[in-house]
Coordinates of N, CA and C in Angstrom, one line a residue:
M11 N -10.5 5.8 -4.8 CA -9.9 4.1 -5.8 C -8.4 3.8 -4.8
T12 N -8.7 2.5 -4.8 CA -8.4 1.8 -4.7 C -6.5 0.7 -5.5
T13 N -5.5 1.1 -5.8 CA -4.5 0.1 -6.4 C -5.1 -0.9 -7.2
S14 N -6.0 -1.7 -5.9 CA -6.6 -2.9 -6.4 C -8.0 -2.6 -7.4
A15 N -8.4 -1.6 -7.1 CA -10.3 -1.4 -8.0 C -9.6 -0.7 -9.3
A16 N -8.6 0.0 -9.0 CA -8.3 0.0 -10.6 C -7.1 -0.6 -11.4
R17 N -6.6 -1.6 -10.8 CA -6.0 -1.8 -12.2 C -7.3 -3.1 -11.8
Y18 N -8.1 -4.3 -11.8 CA -9.7 -4.5 -12.3 C -9.8 -3.6 -12.9
R19 N -10.3 -2.3 -12.9 CA -10.9 -1.8 -14.0 C -10.2 -2.0 -14.9
V20 N -9.1 -1.6 -14.9 CA -7.9 -1.9 -16.2 C -8.3 -2.7 -17.1
L21 N -7.9 -4.3 -16.6 CA -7.4 -5.6 -17.0 C -9.3 -5.7 -17.3
E22 N -10.4 -4.9 -16.6 CA -11.6 -5.8 -17.6 C -12.7 -4.4 -18.7
Q23 N -11.8 -3.6 -19.3 CA -11.6 -2.3 -20.2 C -11.2 -3.5 -21.4
I24 N -9.6 -4.3 -21.1 CA -9.0 -4.8 -21.8 C -9.4 -6.5 -22.1
Y25 N -9.8 -7.4 -21.8 CA -10.5 -8.5 -21.2 C -11.9 -7.8 -22.6
D26 N -12.4 -6.9 -22.4 CA -13.9 -6.0 -23.3 C -13.3 -6.0 -24.3
L27 N -12.1 -5.8 -24.3 CA -12.1 -4.4 -26.3 C -11.0 -5.8 -26.8
L28 N -10.5 -7.0 -26.1 CA -10.6 -8.1 -27.5 C -11.7 -8.5 -27.5
S29 N -12.2 -9.1 -26.3 CA -14.0 -9.8 -27.2 C -14.1 -9.4 -27.9
N30 N -14.3 -7.9 -27.9 CA -14.6 -6.7 -28.8 C -14.3 -7.7 -30.1
Y31 N -13.1 -7.1 -30.2 CA -12.3 -7.4 -31.2 C -12.6 -8.2 -31.9
L32 N -13.1 -9.4 -30.9 CA -13.1 -10.5 -31.7 C -14.7 -11.4 -32.5
V33 N -15.2 -11.1 -31.4 CA -17.2 -10.3 -31.8 C -16.9 -10.0 -33.7
D34 N -16.0 -8.9 -33.2 CA -16.6 -7.8 -34.5 C -15.4 -8.4 -35.8
A35 N -14.7 -8.9 -35.7 CA -14.0 -9.9 -36.9 C -14.5 -11.3 -37.2
C36 N -14.6 -11.8 -36.3 CA -14.0 -12.6 -36.5 C -15.9 -13.9 -37.6
P37 N -15.3 -13.9 -37.8 CA -16.4 -14.8 -39.1 C -17.7 -15.8 -38.0
E38 N -18.6 -16.0 -38.4 CA -19.8 -16.5 -37.4 C -19.8 -17.8 -37.5
D39 N -18.9 -18.8 -38.8 CA -18.1 -19.8 -38.9 C -17.3 -20.1 -38.6
E40 N -16.5 -19.0 -37.3 CA -15.2 -19.7 -37.6 C -15.2 -19.3 -36.4
H41 N -14.2 -20.3 -35.2 CA -14.3 -20.6 -33.2 C -13.2 -19.1 -33.4
W42 N -12.7 -18.8 -32.3 CA -12.1 -17.5 -31.8 C -10.3 -18.3 -32.2
E43 N -11.0 -19.0 -31.1 CA -8.9 -19.8 -31.5 C -8.7 -20.1 -32.3
D44 N -9.4 -20.0 -33.5 CA -9.1 -20.2 -35.1 C -9.0 -19.2 -35.6
F45 N -9.5 -18.1 -35.4 CA -9.5 -16.9 -36.1 C -7.8 -15.6 -35.8
D46 N -8.0 -16.0 -34.6 CA -6.8 -15.3 -34.2 C -6.3 -15.8 -33.2
P47 N -5.1 -17.1 -33.4 CA -5.3 -17.6 -31.8 C -4.1 -16.7 -30.6
E48 N -3.6 -15.5 -31.0 CA -2.9 -14.2 -30.4 C -3.0 -13.6 -29.3
I49 N -4.6 -13.0 -30.5 CA -5.7 -12.7 -29.4 C -6.5 -13.1 -28.2
D50 N -6.9 -14.7 -28.8 CA -7.7 -15.4 -28.2 C -7.0 -15.7 -26.6
D51 N -5.9 -15.7 -26.8 CA -4.5 -16.3 -25.2 C -5.0 -15.2 -24.7
L52 N -4.8 -14.3 -25.3 CA -4.7 -12.3 -24.8 C -5.6 -12.3 -24.0
R53 N -6.7 -12.9 -24.7 CA -7.9 -12.2 -23.9 C -8.2 -13.2 -22.3
T54 N -7.7 -14.4 -22.7 CA -8.0 -15.4 -22.5 C -7.1 -15.7 -21.1
T55 N -5.9 -14.8 -20.6 CA -4.5 -14.6 -19.3 C -5.7 -13.0 -19.3
A56 N -6.0 -12.3 -20.0 CA -7.4 -11.2 -18.9 C -8.6 -11.3 -18.5
N57 N -9.1 -12.2 -18.8 CA -9.4 -13.0 -17.7 C -8.8 -13.7 -16.3
D58 N -8.3 -14.5 -16.8 CA -7.7 -15.3 -15.8 C -7.1 -14.2 -14.3
L59 N -6.2 -13.2 -14.9 CA -5.9 -11.9 -14.3 C -6.4 -11.2 -13.9
L60 N -8.2 -10.9 -14.1 CA -9.2 -10.8 -13.5 C -10.0 -11.3 -13.4
G61 N -10.0 -12.6 -12.8 CA -10.3 -13.7 -11.5 C -9.0 -13.0 -10.8
A62 N -8.5 -13.6 -10.8 CA -7.0 -13.4 -9.4 C -7.2 -12.0 -9.0
E63 N -7.8 -11.0 -9.8 CA -7.6 -9.8 -9.1 C -9.1 -9.4 -8.4
A64 N -10.1 -10.1 -8.5 CA -11.9 -9.8 -8.0 C -11.6 -10.7 -6.7
V65 N -10.5 -11.9 -6.7 CA -10.5 -12.8 -5.4 C -9.5 -11.5 -4.6
S66 N -8.6 -10.5 -4.7 CA -7.2 -9.2 -4.8 C -8.6 -9.3 -3.7
L67 N -9.2 -8.9 -4.5 CA -10.3 -7.1 -4.4 C -11.4 -7.6 -3.6
A68 N -11.7 -8.1 -3.5 CA -13.3 -9.6 -2.1 C -11.8 -9.1 -1.2
A69 N -10.9 -9.2 -0.2 CA -10.1 -9.5 -0.1 C -9.7 -7.9 1.5
T70 N -9.4 -6.8 0.2 CA -9.1 -5.6 0.8 C -10.7 -4.9 2.2
P71 N -10.5 -3.9 2.4 CA -10.9 -3.6 3.8 C -11.9 -2.7 2.4
T72 N -13.3 -2.8 3.3 CA -13.4 -1.4 2.3 C -13.8 -0.1 3.4
E73 N -12.8 0.0 4.3 CA -13.0 0.7 4.6 C -12.1 1.6 4.9
P74 N -12.1 2.3 4.8 CA -9.7 2.6 5.2 C -9.2 3.1 6.6
T75 N -8.3 1.2 7.0 CA -8.2 2.2 7.9 C -6.1 3.7 8.5
I76 N -6.7 3.3 9.6 CA -5.3 5.2 10.4 C -4.5 4.0 9.6
F77 N -3.1 4.7 8.9 CA -1.9 3.6 9.1 C -0.7 5.1 10.1
S78 N -0.5 4.7 10.2 CA 0.9 5.9 11.5 C 2.5 4.8 10.5
V79 N 2.1 6.2 9.8 CA 3.4 6.2 9.0 C 5.1 7.0 9.1
E80 N 5.9 6.0 9.7 CA 7.2 6.7 10.3 C 7.8 7.0 8.9
I81 N 8.3 8.3 8.7 CA 9.3 8.2 7.6 C 10.8 9.0 8.5
E82 N 12.1 8.0 7.8 CA 13.7 7.8 7.4 C 13.9 9.1 6.8
F83 N 15.1 10.2 7.5 CA 15.8 10.7 6.6 C 17.2 10.6 6.1
V84 N 17.6 9.8 5.0 CA 19.1 9.3 5.8 C 19.8 10.4 4.6
S85 N 21.0 10.6 4.7 CA 22.2 11.0 4.3 C 23.2 9.8 4.3
G86 N 22.9 8.8 2.6 CA 23.9 8.0 2.7 C 23.9 6.5 3.9
Q87 N 24.2 6.6 4.5 CA 22.6 4.8 5.4 C 22.2 4.9 6.5
E88 N 22.9 6.4 7.2 CA 22.9 7.9 8.6 C 21.1 8.0 8.0
R89 N 20.7 8.1 9.1 CA 19.5 8.2 9.6 C 19.9 9.4 10.3
F90 N 19.0 10.9 9.8 CA 19.6 11.6 10.7 C 18.2 12.3 11.2
A91 N 17.1 12.2 10.7 CA 15.3 12.6 10.5 C 14.3 11.7 10.3
S92 N 13.4 11.3 12.0 CA 11.9 11.0 10.9 C 10.9 11.8 11.6
E93 N 10.2 12.1 10.6 CA 8.8 12.0 10.8 C 7.9 11.2 11.1
T94 N 6.5 10.9 12.4 CA 5.4 10.1 11.8 C 4.8 10.9 11.4
Y95 N 4.0 10.9 10.9 CA 2.8 10.4 9.9 C 1.1 9.3 10.1
R96 N 0.4 10.2 10.3 CA -0.9 8.7 10.7 C -1.3 9.4 9.1
V97 N -2.2 8.7 7.9 CA -2.6 8.8 7.7 C -4.4 7.6 7.0
E98 N -5.0 8.5 6.2 CA -6.1 6.9 6.5 C -5.8 6.6 5.0
A99 N -6.0 5.1 5.0 CA -6.3 4.2 3.1 C -5.8 3.3 3.5
Y100 N -6.2 2.8 2.5 CA -7.0 1.5 2.0 C -6.2 0.0 2.4
D101 N -4.2 0.8 2.0 CA -2.9 -0.4 1.5 C -2.0 0.0 2.6
W102 N -0.9 -0.2 2.6 CA 0.0 -0.4 3.2 C 0.6 0.8 2.0
S103 N 1.4 0.5 0.6 CA 1.6 0.9 0.0 C 0.7 2.4 -0.4
Q104 N -0.9 2.3 -0.4 CA -1.1 3.6 -0.9 C -1.6 4.5 0.6
A105 N -0.9 3.7 1.6 CA -0.4 5.3 2.9 C 0.7 5.5 3.0
R106 N 1.7 4.6 2.8 CA 3.1 5.0 1.4 C 3.2 5.6 1.9
R107 N 2.2 6.3 0.2 CA 2.4 7.1 -0.5 C 2.0 9.3 -0.3
L108 N 1.0 8.4 0.4 CA 0.7 9.5 1.4 C 1.4 9.9 2.5
A109 N 2.2 9.3 3.0 CA 2.9 9.8 4.0 C 3.9 10.3 3.1
F110 N 4.8 9.5 2.7 CA 5.0 10.4 1.5 C 5.7 11.9 1.0
D111 N 3.9 12.1 0.1 CA 4.1 13.6 -0.3 C 3.5 14.1 0.9
L112 N 3.1 14.3 2.0 CA 3.1 14.1 3.3 C 4.7 15.0 4.0
A113 N 5.4 13.6 3.8 CA 7.6 13.9 3.9 C 7.9 15.1 3.0
S114 N 7.3 15.5 2.0 CA 7.3 16.3 1.2 C 7.7 18.0 1.1
G115 N 6.3 18.1 2.2 CA 7.0 19.7 2.5 C 7.8 19.5 4.4
S116 N 8.9 18.2 4.1 CA 9.1 19.0 5.8 C 10.5 19.8 5.6
V117 N 10.9 19.9 7.0 CA 11.9 20.6 6.3 C 13.0 20.0 6.8
Y118 N 13.3 18.6 6.7 CA 14.0 17.9 6.7 C 14.9 17.1 5.8
N119 N 13.7 17.5 4.6 CA 13.2 16.7 2.9 C 14.1 18.4 1.9
D120 N 15.1 18.0 1.9 CA 16.2 18.1 1.3 C 17.6 18.1 -0.1
E121 N 17.2 17.6 -0.9 CA 17.6 17.3 -1.9 C 19.1 18.1 -2.0
E122 N 18.7 18.7 -2.6 CA 20.7 20.6 -2.2 C 20.9 20.0 -1.5
R123 N 20.6 20.4 -0.8 CA 22.2 20.1 0.5 C 22.2 18.8 1.3
I124 N 21.4 18.3 1.1 CA 21.6 17.3 1.8 C 22.6 15.9 0.7
P125 N 23.8 15.5 1.5 CA 24.3 14.0 0.5 C 23.4 13.1 0.3
D126 N 24.3 12.1 -0.8 CA 23.2 10.7 -0.5 C 21.8 11.3 -0.1
F127 N 21.0 11.9 -0.1 CA 19.9 11.9 0.7 C 19.0 11.0 0.1
A128 N 17.6 10.4 0.8 CA 16.2 9.5 0.8 C 16.0 9.1 1.1
R129 N 15.0 8.3 1.5 CA 13.5 8.1 2.2 C 12.7 7.3 2.7
R130 N 12.6 7.1 3.4 CA 12.4 5.5 4.1 C 11.4 5.6 5.3
A131 N 10.1 4.1 4.5 CA 8.8 4.2 4.7 C 8.5 3.3 5.8
I132 N 8.5 3.0 6.9 CA 8.4 1.7 7.5 C 7.0 2.0 8.5
D133 N 6.1 1.1 8.9 CA 4.7 1.1 9.0 C 4.6 1.2 10.7
R134 N 4.3 1.6 11.3 CA 4.2 1.7 12.7 C 3.0 1.3 13.7
T135 N 1.9 1.4 12.5 CA 1.0 0.9 12.6 C 0.9 -0.3 13.6
L136 N -0.1 -0.2 15.0 CA -0.1 -1.0 16.2 C -1.0 -1.8 15.5
S137 N -0.8 -3.9 15.2 CA -2.2 -5.2 14.5 C -3.5 -4.7 15.5
E138 N -3.0 -4.4 16.7 CA -4.1 -4.7 17.1 C -3.9 -3.5 18.7
P139 N -4.9 -2.5 18.5 CA -5.2 -1.2 19.1 C -5.3 -1.5 21.2
A140 N -4.3 -1.0 21.0 CA -4.2 -1.2 23.2 C -5.4 -1.2 24.1
Q141 N -5.7 -1.6 24.6 CA -7.4 -1.5 25.1 C -7.1 -0.4 26.0
P142 N -8.6 0.1 26.4 CA -8.6 1.5 26.5 C -7.7 1.4 27.9
C143 N -8.0 3.0 28.8 CA -7.2 2.0 30.4 C -8.2 3.9 30.8
D144 N -8.3 3.5 32.7 CA -9.2 4.0 33.3 C -7.9 5.4 33.7
E145 N -7.9 6.2 33.6 CA -7.7 7.0 34.3 C -7.1 7.0 36.3
D146 N -7.7 6.5 36.5 CA -7.7 5.9 37.8 C -6.8 4.8 38.5
V147 N -7.0 3.7 37.0 CA -6.7 2.3 37.4 C -4.1 2.7 36.9
Q148 N -3.9 2.0 38.1 CA -1.8 2.5 37.9 C -1.0 2.4 36.9
S149 N -0.9 2.6 36.0 CA 0.4 1.5 35.9 C 1.1 0.2 36.1
E150 N 1.2 -0.9 35.8 CA 2.4 -1.5 36.1 C 3.4 -0.9 36.9
A151 N 4.3 -0.3 35.7 CA 5.4 0.1 36.3 C 5.1 1.1 38.4
S152 N 4.1 2.0 38.1 CA 4.0 2.4 39.5 C 3.8 1.4 40.4
T153 N 3.4 0.0 40.5 CA 2.9 -1.3 42.0 C 4.0 -2.3 41.7
H154 N 5.1 -2.0 40.5 CA 6.6 -2.9 41.2 C 7.5 -1.8 41.2
P155 N 8.1 -1.5 42.0 CA 9.3 -0.9 42.5 C 10.6 -1.0 41.5
D156 N 9.7 -2.4 41.3 CA 11.8 -3.2 40.1 C 12.2 -2.8 39.4
L157 N 10.4 -2.7 38.1 CA 9.3 -2.1 37.3 C 10.0 -0.6 36.8
D158 N 9.7 0.3 38.0 CA 10.4 2.2 38.5 C 12.5 1.9 38.7
A159 N 12.8 1.1 38.7 CA 14.6 1.7 38.8 C 14.4 1.0 37.5
R160 N 14.8 -0.3 36.6 CA 14.7 -0.5 35.1 C 13.8 0.3 34.9
A161 N 13.5 1.2 34.5 CA 12.8 2.0 33.9 C 13.8 3.3 33.8
V162 N 14.3 4.6 35.0 CA 14.9 5.0 34.9 C 16.8 5.6 34.3
A163 N 16.8 3.4 34.9 CA 18.1 2.6 34.2 C 18.4 3.3 33.5
T164 N 17.4 3.1 32.6 CA 17.6 3.3 31.2 C 17.0 4.3 30.3
V165 N 16.7 5.1 31.1 CA 15.9 6.2 30.5 C 17.5 7.3 30.4
S166 N 18.5 6.8 32.0 CA 19.8 7.5 32.2 C 20.6 7.0 31.5
S167 N 20.8 5.4 30.7 CA 21.6 5.7 29.9 C 21.6 5.5 28.3

């Protein structure tokens, strides 16, 4: 269940509980807002949040996405290692949480020996997948010698 779906479910239960209280406790000849204005205000707020969450939930994908999450292991402010995890999730917060869970088993995840240990998550997922490339198609660098020279210079520096 996604975070948005869970939040929607909780808001729905809160709204139902408040509504049921007003139905059960309010005398028939009195309006809810007059009987218990604070509960009616909470119920109205829950209903507003429920509507906003429904819009947000409708915008979330129905199929999980494969995220590429780089976890940086940091001592103080200096990065000393990183690992990239491919996780299937519905949103970035879920992907980040899954990647942190996977990184817990890493050899770099050692709070006891590393001073000021911290971890950071970076979304390395491509916004658009790369176009498929046939094996017989030459790369742009191999058809342009000047690009090959620049690539070698970049690697050697």
